[in-house]
Amino acid sequence: MLRSDFVRKLMSNSVAQGLNFGSRWLLNLALARHLLEQEFGVFSFIYMLANLFFPAIAFGANFYLIHHAAQQRNISQLLQSLRISLLVFVVLTICSALLLWWTDATLSWTLYLLSLLIGLSWALNQACFSYLKGAQQFALEVRSQLVSVALTLLLVIAIFAGCFSQTAPVLLLILLISLFPLMTALRALLPEYRHWQGDLQENTPGLWQQLKQRFSYAWHDVFAIYLTNIPFVFLALFSSLLALGQFRKAFVLFMPVTLLPVVFSQVLLAKLSHQPLLDDKIRLFKRVFLYSFPLLSLPYFVLLLACPWLYPWLLAEPLSAQAQLICTLVLLTLWLTLLKTYFEVWITALGLNKWRAVSVTVVALLGSAAYLVANKQLSAEVAAWIFFSTNALAVLSLMGLSLPAVQQYRRRQP
């Protein structure tokens, strides 16, 4: 019964995330093929900013809401989460405007504002669906993605047809498309909100209280996405938009496999958090890891073998020796991210998210130091090596924390 329930929810989450990631991958691929390299570098930079703004605005909504809604469903937690996201968005918008005014940035303010708004829309989507997933409702996200995927595919067709040559209109359409799943989620949550509306004020946790509870989750998510986007940040600072575009092409090529950690981690966390006894958590984690990790590793192996013909076919350019090395290192790094996610979920399910946050922060800072040492000698190839090394260190760090995390949880049990 447990196995069939887990598989059913895993399949629902897989379809939802697959639709979302698949459409985004096609969009990035179309832009990589049809934008000039300099313009694709601009898009990569602004899209990177949206990915960095997103976890800051979400403020740890993903694992926090799944973990707590799995233990006790209370829509007041979601409402407070949405308020926090709007507050962080306003603060980031003001800070970004002041920074751009102070530095006299070359790119227009419109592009930066679009990156902030896209990050906000992703954060609100994540909060709503994380709450529903914590309440064991995974199927709704599949339905919510259908319209947005259809619209994204129309945008991809328009890009292939040569209708767009600038970044701003594409970003605006990405923002509008991202609002459709949000409307679906809010419509599904409206009856629950109306049912508990009279009791919300006294049941809603205070803003400061939830900020403290969420801080370690937000702290981890910001540094985790920063760890993923470090190469783009420092290539933009120390190298050129051309090198940034080259590195992102390798990333875009393998983007579909980045959904694999997301697919299983949300389902696994919801199930592990629902288990009150440590022995039950351990049995479930071992069973899922032993069965799913070898299976989920297969796509990475296939892509590694297929890269020599996949790269020129999808990106319409020859695969140089440098590009092949970058692709290999990026793919191996993404596989390490898959392995890392298992232990992130495990530590979070044990209620020790602060340990996870400290680990990823230390690794991200060490990685930043490596990029700073490279400085003006930083190239797409050097960035790929540092990207691989920092993620390998992150995996080893989380694996090392797993045993003391179990011992700590056992001591807390009555």
mmCIF file of C-alpha atoms in Angstrom:
data_model
loop_
_atom_site.group_PDB
_atom_site.id
_atom_site.type_symbol
_atom_site.label_atom_id
_atom_site.label_comp_id
_atom_site.label_asym_id
_atom_site.label_seq_id
_atom_site.Cartn_x
_atom_site.Cartn_y
_atom_site.Cartn_z
ATOM 1 C CA MET A 1 0.000 0.000 0.000
ATOM 2 C CA LEU A 2 2.809 2.391 0.939
ATOM 3 C CA ARG A 3 4.717 1.484 -2.199
ATOM 4 C CA SER A 4 1.750 1.978 -4.540
ATOM 5 C CA ASP A 5 0.863 5.290 -2.886
ATOM 6 C CA PHE A 6 4.460 6.502 -3.178
ATOM 7 C CA VAL A 7 4.697 5.467 -6.835
ATOM 8 C CA ARG A 8 1.359 7.094 -7.716
ATOM 9 C CA LYS A 9 2.402 10.408 -6.173
ATOM 10 C CA LEU A 10 5.849 10.127 -7.688
ATOM 11 C CA MET A 11 4.296 9.691 -11.125
ATOM 12 C CA SER A 12 2.008 12.707 -10.640
ATOM 13 C CA ASN A 13 4.951 14.820 -9.524
ATOM 14 C CA SER A 14 7.063 13.497 -12.408
ATOM 15 C CA VAL A 15 4.468 14.466 -14.994
ATOM 16 C CA ALA A 16 3.995 17.942 -13.502
ATOM 17 C CA GLN A 17 7.711 18.652 -13.210
ATOM 18 C CA GLY A 18 8.379 17.036 -16.585
ATOM 19 C CA LEU A 19 5.897 19.316 -18.325
ATOM 20 C CA ASN A 20 7.361 22.365 -16.598
ATOM 21 C CA PHE A 21 11.023 21.538 -17.152
ATOM 22 C CA GLY A 22 10.446 20.177 -20.644
ATOM 23 C CA SER A 23 8.809 23.366 -21.839
ATOM 24 C CA ARG A 24 11.521 25.511 -20.214
ATOM 25 C CA TRP A 25 14.212 23.384 -21.811
ATOM 26 C CA LEU A 26 12.687 23.776 -25.284
ATOM 27 C CA LEU A 27 12.452 27.518 -24.704
ATOM 28 C CA ASN A 28 16.119 27.793 -23.693
ATOM 29 C CA LEU A 29 17.151 25.561 -26.595
ATOM 30 C CA ALA A 30 15.228 27.695 -29.075
ATOM 31 C CA LEU A 31 16.848 30.862 -27.710
ATOM 32 C CA ALA A 32 20.325 29.264 -27.758
ATOM 33 C CA ARG A 33 19.867 28.385 -31.432
ATOM 34 C CA HIS A 34 18.234 31.571 -32.707
ATOM 35 C CA LEU A 35 19.552 34.481 -30.626
ATOM 36 C CA LEU A 36 22.925 35.980 -31.389
ATOM 37 C CA GLU A 37 25.543 34.786 -28.874
ATOM 38 C CA GLN A 38 25.817 38.248 -27.300
ATOM 39 C CA GLU A 39 22.028 38.526 -26.944
ATOM 40 C CA PHE A 40 21.825 34.986 -25.565
ATOM 41 C CA GLY A 41 24.448 36.065 -23.037
ATOM 42 C CA VAL A 42 22.135 38.921 -21.991
ATOM 43 C CA PHE A 43 19.216 36.504 -21.675
ATOM 44 C CA SER A 44 21.392 34.072 -19.669
ATOM 45 C CA PHE A 45 22.401 36.861 -17.285
ATOM 46 C CA ILE A 46 18.840 38.109 -16.661
ATOM 47 C CA TYR A 47 17.463 34.573 -16.423
ATOM 48 C CA MET A 48 20.210 33.782 -13.901
ATOM 49 C CA LEU A 49 19.069 36.776 -11.832
ATOM 50 C CA ALA A 50 15.488 35.483 -11.888
ATOM 51 C CA ASN A 51 16.763 32.129 -10.612
ATOM 52 C CA LEU A 52 18.651 33.899 -7.819
ATOM 53 C CA PHE A 53 15.717 36.145 -6.865
ATOM 54 C CA PHE A 54 13.325 33.178 -6.847
ATOM 55 C CA PRO A 55 14.609 31.347 -3.701
ATOM 56 C CA ALA A 56 15.080 34.619 -1.831
ATOM 57 C CA ILE A 57 11.465 35.627 -2.512
ATOM 58 C CA ALA A 58 10.172 32.108 -1.792
ATOM 59 C CA PHE A 59 12.026 32.268 1.547
ATOM 60 C CA GLY A 60 12.232 28.515 2.041
ATOM 61 C CA ALA A 61 8.623 27.772 1.043
ATOM 62 C CA ASN A 62 9.402 24.510 -0.755
ATOM 63 C CA PHE A 63 10.671 22.122 1.935
ATOM 64 C CA TYR A 64 9.162 24.129 4.812
ATOM 65 C CA LEU A 65 5.557 23.931 3.606
ATOM 66 C CA ILE A 66 5.849 20.318 2.438
ATOM 67 C CA HIS A 67 7.393 19.269 5.751
ATOM 68 C CA HIS A 68 4.897 21.108 7.970
ATOM 69 C CA ALA A 69 1.773 20.509 5.896
ATOM 70 C CA ALA A 70 2.594 16.789 5.923
ATOM 71 C CA GLN A 71 2.576 16.920 9.735
ATOM 72 C CA GLN A 72 -0.438 19.206 10.198
ATOM 73 C CA ARG A 73 -2.416 20.928 7.462
ATOM 74 C CA ASN A 74 -3.043 24.605 8.230
ATOM 75 C CA ILE A 75 -3.670 27.082 5.414
ATOM 76 C CA SER A 76 -2.588 29.967 7.660
ATOM 77 C CA GLN A 77 1.017 28.829 7.093
ATOM 78 C CA LEU A 78 0.538 29.273 3.354
ATOM 79 C CA LEU A 79 -1.033 32.713 3.763
ATOM 80 C CA GLN A 80 1.830 33.900 5.921
ATOM 81 C CA SER A 81 4.231 32.483 3.353
ATOM 82 C CA LEU A 82 2.634 34.545 0.585
ATOM 83 C CA ARG A 83 2.892 37.683 2.735
ATOM 84 C CA ILE A 84 6.572 37.018 3.384
ATOM 85 C CA SER A 85 7.225 36.552 -0.348
ATOM 86 C CA LEU A 86 5.563 39.859 -1.204
ATOM 87 C CA LEU A 87 7.537 41.631 1.524
ATOM 88 C CA VAL A 88 10.857 40.197 0.309
ATOM 89 C CA PHE A 89 9.950 41.102 -3.280
ATOM 90 C CA VAL A 90 9.386 44.760 -2.312
ATOM 91 C CA VAL A 91 12.681 44.887 -0.391
ATOM 92 C CA LEU A 92 14.627 43.318 -3.281
ATOM 93 C CA THR A 93 13.017 45.666 -5.802
ATOM 94 C CA ILE A 94 14.009 48.750 -3.795
ATOM 95 C CA CYS A 95 17.552 47.452 -3.197
ATOM 96 C CA SER A 96 17.991 46.541 -6.881
ATOM 97 C CA ALA A 97 16.765 49.953 -8.030
ATOM 98 C CA LEU A 98 19.182 51.724 -5.685
ATOM 99 C CA LEU A 99 22.080 49.492 -6.728
ATOM 100 C CA LEU A 100 21.445 50.030 -10.430
ATOM 101 C CA TRP A 101 21.192 53.784 -9.914
ATOM 102 C CA TRP A 102 24.456 53.793 -7.941
ATOM 103 C CA THR A 103 26.410 51.663 -10.446
ATOM 104 C CA ASP A 104 24.873 53.151 -13.618
ATOM 105 C CA ALA A 105 24.246 49.681 -15.096
ATOM 106 C CA THR A 106 24.507 49.200 -18.861
ATOM 107 C CA LEU A 107 21.404 46.973 -19.145
ATOM 108 C CA SER A 108 17.997 48.611 -18.800
ATOM 109 C CA TRP A 109 16.005 48.627 -15.556
ATOM 110 C CA THR A 110 13.132 46.932 -17.423
ATOM 111 C CA LEU A 111 15.136 43.717 -17.743
ATOM 112 C CA TYR A 112 15.987 43.665 -14.028
ATOM 113 C CA LEU A 113 12.356 44.348 -13.100
ATOM 114 C CA LEU A 114 11.201 41.482 -15.308
ATOM 115 C CA SER A 115 13.686 39.153 -13.576
ATOM 116 C CA LEU A 116 12.248 40.197 -10.185
ATOM 117 C CA LEU A 117 8.647 39.676 -11.324
ATOM 118 C CA ILE A 118 9.450 36.260 -12.798
ATOM 119 C CA GLY A 119 11.145 35.286 -9.526
ATOM 120 C CA LEU A 120 8.019 36.432 -7.635
ATOM 121 C CA SER A 121 5.661 34.421 -9.836
ATOM 122 C CA TRP A 122 7.796 31.288 -9.445
ATOM 123 C CA ALA A 123 7.924 31.792 -5.673
ATOM 124 C CA LEU A 124 4.136 32.118 -5.356
ATOM 125 C CA ASN A 125 3.641 29.040 -7.519
ATOM 126 C CA GLN A 126 6.091 27.066 -5.410
ATOM 127 C CA ALA A 127 4.433 28.080 -2.133
ATOM 128 C CA CYS A 128 0.931 27.080 -3.254
ATOM 129 C CA PHE A 129 1.912 23.744 -4.734
ATOM 130 C CA SER A 130 4.328 22.891 -1.889
ATOM 131 C CA TYR A 131 1.464 23.329 0.568
ATOM 132 C CA LEU A 132 -0.770 21.081 -1.551
ATOM 133 C CA LYS A 133 1.982 18.460 -1.848
ATOM 134 C CA GLY A 134 2.523 18.476 1.904
ATOM 135 C CA ALA A 135 -1.211 17.752 2.167
ATOM 136 C CA GLN A 136 -0.572 14.771 -0.183
ATOM 137 C CA GLN A 137 -2.278 16.439 -3.191
ATOM 138 C CA PHE A 138 0.096 15.959 -6.118
ATOM 139 C CA ALA A 139 -2.254 15.554 -9.089
ATOM 140 C CA LEU A 140 -3.430 19.174 -9.236
ATOM 141 C CA GLU A 141 -0.073 20.453 -10.433
ATOM 142 C CA VAL A 142 -0.305 18.248 -13.527
ATOM 143 C CA ARG A 143 -3.534 19.929 -14.618
ATOM 144 C CA SER A 144 -2.145 23.361 -13.818
ATOM 145 C CA GLN A 145 0.830 22.877 -16.125
ATOM 146 C CA LEU A 146 -1.133 21.965 -19.250
ATOM 147 C CA VAL A 147 -2.107 25.497 -20.282
ATOM 148 C CA SER A 148 1.283 27.017 -19.442
ATOM 149 C CA VAL A 149 3.094 24.260 -21.352
ATOM 150 C CA ALA A 150 0.868 24.793 -24.397
ATOM 151 C CA LEU A 151 1.562 28.536 -24.306
ATOM 152 C CA THR A 152 5.302 27.949 -23.858
ATOM 153 C CA LEU A 153 5.323 25.651 -26.878
ATOM 154 C CA LEU A 154 3.646 28.402 -28.918
ATOM 155 C CA LEU A 155 6.386 30.781 -27.768
ATOM 156 C CA VAL A 156 9.028 28.213 -28.795
ATOM 157 C CA ILE A 157 7.463 27.936 -32.254
ATOM 158 C CA ALA A 158 7.465 31.734 -32.562
ATOM 159 C CA ILE A 159 11.177 31.841 -31.626
ATOM 160 C CA PHE A 160 12.022 29.119 -34.164
ATOM 161 C CA ALA A 161 10.066 31.148 -36.737
ATOM 162 C CA GLY A 162 12.305 34.146 -36.025
ATOM 163 C CA CYS A 163 9.659 36.348 -34.392
ATOM 164 C CA PHE A 164 11.940 37.394 -31.498
ATOM 165 C CA SER A 165 15.476 38.756 -31.538
ATOM 166 C CA GLN A 166 15.425 40.676 -28.198
ATOM 167 C CA THR A 167 15.396 39.451 -24.593
ATOM 168 C CA ALA A 168 12.733 41.759 -23.078
ATOM 169 C CA PRO A 169 9.642 40.522 -25.001
ATOM 170 C CA VAL A 170 10.592 36.900 -24.333
ATOM 171 C CA LEU A 171 10.929 37.568 -20.592
ATOM 172 C CA LEU A 172 7.567 39.361 -20.526
ATOM 173 C CA LEU A 173 5.853 36.373 -22.132
ATOM 174 C CA ILE A 174 7.585 33.990 -19.690
ATOM 175 C CA LEU A 175 6.152 36.081 -16.850
ATOM 176 C CA LEU A 176 2.610 36.015 -18.250
ATOM 177 C CA ILE A 177 2.748 32.264 -18.886
ATOM 178 C CA SER A 178 3.901 31.581 -15.306
ATOM 179 C CA LEU A 179 0.693 33.166 -13.943
ATOM 180 C CA PHE A 180 -1.614 30.434 -15.283
ATOM 181 C CA PRO A 181 -0.537 27.648 -12.855
ATOM 182 C CA LEU A 182 -0.789 30.152 -10.000
ATOM 183 C CA MET A 183 -4.415 30.900 -10.846
ATOM 184 C CA THR A 184 -5.185 27.170 -10.904
ATOM 185 C CA ALA A 185 -3.638 26.663 -7.459
ATOM 186 C CA LEU A 186 -5.404 29.653 -5.934
ATOM 187 C CA ARG A 187 -8.748 28.468 -7.299
ATOM 188 C CA ALA A 188 -8.198 25.045 -5.702
ATOM 189 C CA LEU A 189 -7.238 26.624 -2.366
ATOM 190 C CA LEU A 190 -10.157 29.071 -2.254
ATOM 191 C CA PRO A 191 -12.704 26.631 -0.667
ATOM 192 C CA GLU A 192 -10.248 25.774 2.124
ATOM 193 C CA TYR A 193 -9.579 29.459 2.721
ATOM 194 C CA ARG A 194 -13.302 30.220 2.954
ATOM 195 C CA HIS A 195 -13.846 27.286 5.326
ATOM 196 C CA TRP A 196 -11.170 28.441 7.784
ATOM 197 C CA GLN A 197 -11.549 32.185 7.198
ATOM 198 C CA GLY A 198 -13.145 32.870 10.569
ATOM 199 C CA ASP A 199 -10.337 31.129 12.485
ATOM 200 C CA LEU A 200 -7.394 32.369 10.438
ATOM 201 C CA GLN A 201 -6.510 35.388 12.542
ATOM 202 C CA GLU A 202 -5.973 33.474 15.761
ATOM 203 C CA ASN A 203 -4.375 30.451 14.061
ATOM 204 C CA THR A 204 -2.020 32.379 11.789
ATOM 205 C CA PRO A 205 1.532 32.352 13.159
ATOM 206 C CA GLY A 206 3.049 35.792 13.672
ATOM 207 C CA LEU A 207 5.251 37.225 10.940
ATOM 208 C CA TRP A 208 8.362 37.303 13.119
ATOM 209 C CA GLN A 209 7.687 33.785 14.408
ATOM 210 C CA GLN A 210 7.435 32.320 10.925
ATOM 211 C CA LEU A 211 10.421 34.310 9.691
ATOM 212 C CA LYS A 212 12.491 32.664 12.432
ATOM 213 C CA GLN A 213 11.088 29.210 11.596
ATOM 214 C CA ARG A 214 11.710 29.694 7.895
ATOM 215 C CA PHE A 215 15.116 31.338 8.107
ATOM 216 C CA SER A 216 17.189 28.156 7.869
ATOM 217 C CA TYR A 217 15.081 26.919 4.925
ATOM 218 C CA ALA A 218 15.454 30.249 3.091
ATOM 219 C CA TRP A 219 19.125 30.403 3.996
ATOM 220 C CA HIS A 220 19.691 26.963 2.478
ATOM 221 C CA ASP A 221 17.633 27.604 -0.677
ATOM 222 C CA VAL A 222 19.377 30.888 -1.445
ATOM 223 C CA PHE A 223 22.838 29.378 -1.096
ATOM 224 C CA ALA A 224 21.798 26.172 -2.902
ATOM 225 C CA ILE A 225 20.575 28.089 -5.950
ATOM 226 C CA TYR A 226 23.630 30.304 -5.673
ATOM 227 C CA LEU A 227 25.816 27.177 -5.702
ATOM 228 C CA THR A 228 24.058 26.077 -8.900
ATOM 229 C CA ASN A 229 24.385 29.515 -10.508
ATOM 230 C CA ILE A 230 27.897 30.408 -9.285
ATOM 231 C CA PRO A 231 29.486 29.815 -12.724
ATOM 232 C CA PHE A 232 27.045 32.221 -14.367
ATOM 233 C CA VAL A 233 27.608 34.874 -11.697
ATOM 234 C CA PHE A 234 31.400 34.877 -11.920
ATOM 235 C CA LEU A 235 31.572 34.407 -15.692
ATOM 236 C CA ALA A 236 29.432 37.549 -15.955
ATOM 237 C CA LEU A 237 31.760 39.386 -13.520
ATOM 238 C CA PHE A 238 35.206 38.225 -14.652
ATOM 239 C CA SER A 239 34.808 36.897 -18.166
ATOM 240 C CA SER A 240 32.367 37.920 -20.913
ATOM 241 C CA LEU A 241 28.745 37.473 -21.894
ATOM 242 C CA LEU A 242 30.074 35.344 -24.757
ATOM 243 C CA ALA A 243 31.713 32.888 -22.313
ATOM 244 C CA LEU A 244 28.564 32.968 -20.191
ATOM 245 C CA GLY A 245 26.500 32.022 -23.226
ATOM 246 C CA GLN A 246 28.919 29.177 -24.065
ATOM 247 C CA PHE A 247 28.679 27.710 -20.565
ATOM 248 C CA ARG A 248 24.896 28.051 -20.494
ATOM 249 C CA LYS A 249 24.612 26.152 -23.778
ATOM 250 C CA ALA A 250 26.125 23.104 -22.086
ATOM 251 C CA PHE A 251 23.736 23.590 -19.177
ATOM 252 C CA VAL A 252 20.736 23.952 -21.499
ATOM 253 C CA LEU A 253 21.691 20.764 -23.321
ATOM 254 C CA PHE A 254 21.231 18.706 -20.156
ATOM 255 C CA MET A 255 18.485 20.764 -18.535
ATOM 256 C CA PRO A 256 15.854 17.949 -18.701
ATOM 257 C CA VAL A 257 17.756 15.825 -16.151
ATOM 258 C CA THR A 258 17.689 18.658 -13.611
ATOM 259 C CA LEU A 259 14.043 17.808 -12.979
ATOM 260 C CA LEU A 260 14.918 14.345 -11.619
ATOM 261 C CA PRO A 261 16.021 15.500 -8.122
ATOM 262 C CA VAL A 262 12.963 17.760 -7.892
ATOM 263 C CA VAL A 263 10.585 14.976 -8.936
ATOM 264 C CA PHE A 264 11.421 12.474 -6.235
ATOM 265 C CA SER A 265 12.598 14.801 -3.442
ATOM 266 C CA GLN A 266 9.213 16.441 -2.833
ATOM 267 C CA VAL A 267 7.391 13.102 -2.682
ATOM 268 C CA LEU A 268 10.081 11.495 -0.526
ATOM 269 C CA LEU A 269 10.134 14.419 1.915
ATOM 270 C CA ALA A 270 6.343 14.362 2.272
ATOM 271 C CA LYS A 271 6.408 10.613 3.008
ATOM 272 C CA LEU A 272 9.406 10.739 5.373
ATOM 273 C CA SER A 273 7.989 13.698 7.317
ATOM 274 C CA HIS A 274 4.720 11.809 7.729
ATOM 275 C CA GLN A 275 6.526 8.927 9.473
ATOM 276 C CA PRO A 276 6.742 9.679 13.234
ATOM 277 C CA LEU A 277 9.163 6.862 14.142
ATOM 278 C CA LEU A 278 12.853 6.951 13.291
ATOM 279 C CA ASP A 279 13.023 3.252 12.350
ATOM 280 C CA ASP A 280 10.186 3.736 9.849
ATOM 281 C CA LYS A 281 11.972 6.743 8.356
ATOM 282 C CA ILE A 282 15.216 4.776 7.975
ATOM 283 C CA ARG A 283 13.501 1.796 6.313
ATOM 284 C CA LEU A 284 11.637 4.027 3.857
ATOM 285 C CA PHE A 285 14.735 6.059 2.991
ATOM 286 C CA LYS A 286 16.894 2.965 2.404
ATOM 287 C CA ARG A 287 14.242 1.316 0.261
ATOM 288 C CA VAL A 288 13.693 4.398 -1.897
ATOM 289 C CA PHE A 289 17.423 5.088 -2.257
ATOM 290 C CA LEU A 290 18.375 1.538 -3.236
ATOM 291 C CA TYR A 291 15.644 1.277 -5.857
ATOM 292 C CA SER A 292 15.492 4.797 -7.264
ATOM 293 C CA PHE A 293 19.090 6.038 -7.330
ATOM 294 C CA PRO A 294 20.436 3.474 -9.847
ATOM 295 C CA LEU A 295 17.319 3.955 -11.968
ATOM 296 C CA LEU A 296 17.516 7.757 -11.941
ATOM 297 C CA SER A 297 21.243 7.613 -12.751
ATOM 298 C CA LEU A 298 20.604 5.901 -16.100
ATOM 299 C CA PRO A 299 19.584 9.089 -18.004
ATOM 300 C CA TYR A 300 22.873 10.745 -17.015
ATOM 301 C CA PHE A 301 24.844 7.785 -18.376
ATOM 302 C CA VAL A 302 22.868 7.786 -21.631
ATOM 303 C CA LEU A 303 23.403 11.527 -22.107
ATOM 304 C CA LEU A 304 27.128 11.139 -21.463
ATOM 305 C CA LEU A 305 27.363 8.617 -24.314
ATOM 306 C CA ALA A 306 25.040 10.584 -26.609
ATOM 307 C CA CYS A 307 26.673 14.000 -26.135
ATOM 308 C CA PRO A 308 28.972 13.868 -29.237
ATOM 309 C CA TRP A 309 26.010 13.736 -31.631
ATOM 310 C CA LEU A 310 23.391 15.384 -29.391
ATOM 311 C CA TYR A 311 25.297 18.694 -29.090
ATOM 312 C CA PRO A 312 25.610 19.489 -32.838
ATOM 313 C CA TRP A 313 22.094 18.220 -33.518
ATOM 314 C CA LEU A 314 20.340 20.323 -30.868
ATOM 315 C CA LEU A 315 22.537 23.429 -30.864
ATOM 316 C CA ALA A 316 23.363 23.524 -34.596
ATOM 317 C CA GLU A 317 27.107 23.978 -34.072
ATOM 318 C CA PRO A 318 30.104 21.594 -34.026
ATOM 319 C CA LEU A 319 31.281 20.074 -30.752
ATOM 320 C CA SER A 320 34.802 21.298 -30.024
ATOM 321 C CA ALA A 321 37.167 19.605 -27.570
ATOM 322 C CA GLN A 322 36.616 22.445 -25.084
ATOM 323 C CA ALA A 323 32.824 22.219 -25.409
ATOM 324 C CA GLN A 324 32.951 18.438 -24.902
ATOM 325 C CA LEU A 325 34.965 18.817 -21.692
ATOM 326 C CA ILE A 326 32.550 21.464 -20.399
ATOM 327 C CA CYS A 327 29.550 19.267 -21.242
ATOM 328 C CA THR A 328 31.079 16.247 -19.482
ATOM 329 C CA LEU A 329 31.849 18.211 -16.315
ATOM 330 C CA VAL A 330 28.417 19.859 -16.273
ATOM 331 C CA LEU A 331 26.650 16.506 -16.695
ATOM 332 C CA LEU A 332 28.704 14.864 -13.927
ATOM 333 C CA THR A 333 27.918 17.836 -11.686
ATOM 334 C CA LEU A 334 24.193 17.431 -12.332
ATOM 335 C CA TRP A 335 24.497 13.747 -11.392
ATOM 336 C CA LEU A 336 26.168 14.781 -8.133
ATOM 337 C CA THR A 337 23.211 17.103 -7.538
ATOM 338 C CA LEU A 338 20.908 14.085 -7.803
ATOM 339 C CA LEU A 339 22.920 12.225 -5.160
ATOM 340 C CA LYS A 340 23.121 15.314 -2.957
ATOM 341 C CA THR A 341 19.339 15.740 -2.966
ATOM 342 C CA TYR A 342 18.765 12.384 -1.233
ATOM 343 C CA PHE A 343 20.786 13.472 1.776
ATOM 344 C CA GLU A 344 19.267 16.962 1.793
ATOM 345 C CA VAL A 345 15.810 15.395 2.039
ATOM 346 C CA TRP A 346 16.981 12.972 4.732
ATOM 347 C CA ILE A 347 18.472 15.673 6.961
ATOM 348 C CA THR A 348 15.394 17.895 6.508
ATOM 349 C CA ALA A 349 13.040 15.024 7.387
ATOM 350 C CA LEU A 350 14.989 14.592 10.625
ATOM 351 C CA GLY A 351 14.231 18.216 11.506
ATOM 352 C CA LEU A 352 17.832 19.428 11.179
ATOM 353 C CA ASN A 353 17.524 21.781 8.250
ATOM 354 C CA LYS A 354 20.004 24.189 9.885
ATOM 355 C CA TRP A 355 22.748 21.615 9.367
ATOM 356 C CA ARG A 356 21.845 21.444 5.686
ATOM 357 C CA ALA A 357 21.930 25.243 5.438
ATOM 358 C CA VAL A 358 25.343 25.518 7.108
ATOM 359 C CA SER A 359 26.770 22.819 4.841
ATOM 360 C CA VAL A 360 25.685 24.413 1.564
ATOM 361 C CA THR A 361 26.764 27.870 2.789
ATOM 362 C CA VAL A 362 30.300 26.729 3.568
ATOM 363 C CA VAL A 363 30.605 24.959 0.218
ATOM 364 C CA ALA A 364 29.204 27.968 -1.687
ATOM 365 C CA LEU A 365 31.661 30.312 0.024
ATOM 366 C CA LEU A 366 34.573 27.987 -0.760
ATOM 367 C CA GLY A 367 33.413 27.825 -4.371
ATOM 368 C CA SER A 368 33.194 31.617 -4.529
ATOM 369 C CA ALA A 369 36.742 31.833 -3.214
ATOM 370 C CA ALA A 370 37.904 29.505 -6.004
ATOM 371 C CA TYR A 371 36.280 31.717 -8.656
ATOM 372 C CA LEU A 372 37.840 34.812 -7.069
ATOM 373 C CA VAL A 373 41.273 33.179 -7.199
ATOM 374 C CA ALA A 374 40.760 32.467 -10.920
ATOM 375 C CA ASN A 375 39.677 36.106 -11.444
ATOM 376 C CA LYS A 376 40.486 37.373 -14.951
ATOM 377 C CA GLN A 377 41.768 33.933 -16.010
ATOM 378 C CA LEU A 378 38.267 32.518 -15.524
ATOM 379 C CA SER A 379 36.995 30.772 -18.644
ATOM 380 C CA ALA A 380 34.021 28.531 -19.327
ATOM 381 C CA GLU A 381 36.334 25.506 -18.966
ATOM 382 C CA VAL A 382 37.793 26.604 -15.606
ATOM 383 C CA ALA A 383 34.284 27.446 -14.365
ATOM 384 C CA ALA A 384 33.144 23.911 -15.235
ATOM 385 C CA TRP A 385 35.972 22.363 -13.180
ATOM 386 C CA ILE A 386 35.167 24.529 -10.151
ATOM 387 C CA PHE A 387 31.453 23.795 -10.596
ATOM 388 C CA PHE A 388 32.150 20.044 -10.453
ATOM 389 C CA SER A 389 34.545 20.260 -7.480
ATOM 390 C CA THR A 390 32.254 22.351 -5.273
ATOM 391 C CA ASN A 391 29.289 20.044 -5.818
ATOM 392 C CA ALA A 392 31.426 16.982 -5.054
ATOM 393 C CA LEU A 393 32.412 18.655 -1.784
ATOM 394 C CA ALA A 394 28.730 19.387 -1.036
ATOM 395 C CA VAL A 395 27.834 15.706 -1.458
ATOM 396 C CA LEU A 396 30.618 14.562 0.858
ATOM 397 C CA SER A 397 29.605 17.153 3.451
ATOM 398 C CA LEU A 398 25.945 16.053 3.527
ATOM 399 C CA MET A 399 26.844 12.358 3.636
ATOM 400 C CA GLY A 400 29.116 13.056 6.584
ATOM 401 C CA LEU A 401 26.292 14.855 8.425
ATOM 402 C CA SER A 402 23.776 12.029 7.977
ATOM 403 C CA LEU A 403 25.021 9.807 10.822
ATOM 404 C CA PRO A 404 25.140 12.521 13.526
ATOM 405 C CA ALA A 405 21.726 13.705 12.274
ATOM 406 C CA VAL A 406 20.259 10.259 13.009
ATOM 407 C CA GLN A 407 21.872 10.214 16.449
ATOM 408 C CA GLN A 408 20.536 13.706 17.204
ATOM 409 C CA TYR A 409 17.010 12.708 16.144
ATOM 410 C CA ARG A 410 17.163 9.546 18.266
ATOM 411 C CA ARG A 411 18.127 11.575 21.330
ATOM 412 C CA ARG A 412 15.154 13.904 20.803
ATOM 413 C CA GLN A 413 12.644 11.059 20.642
ATOM 414 C CA PRO A 414 10.758 10.390 23.908
#
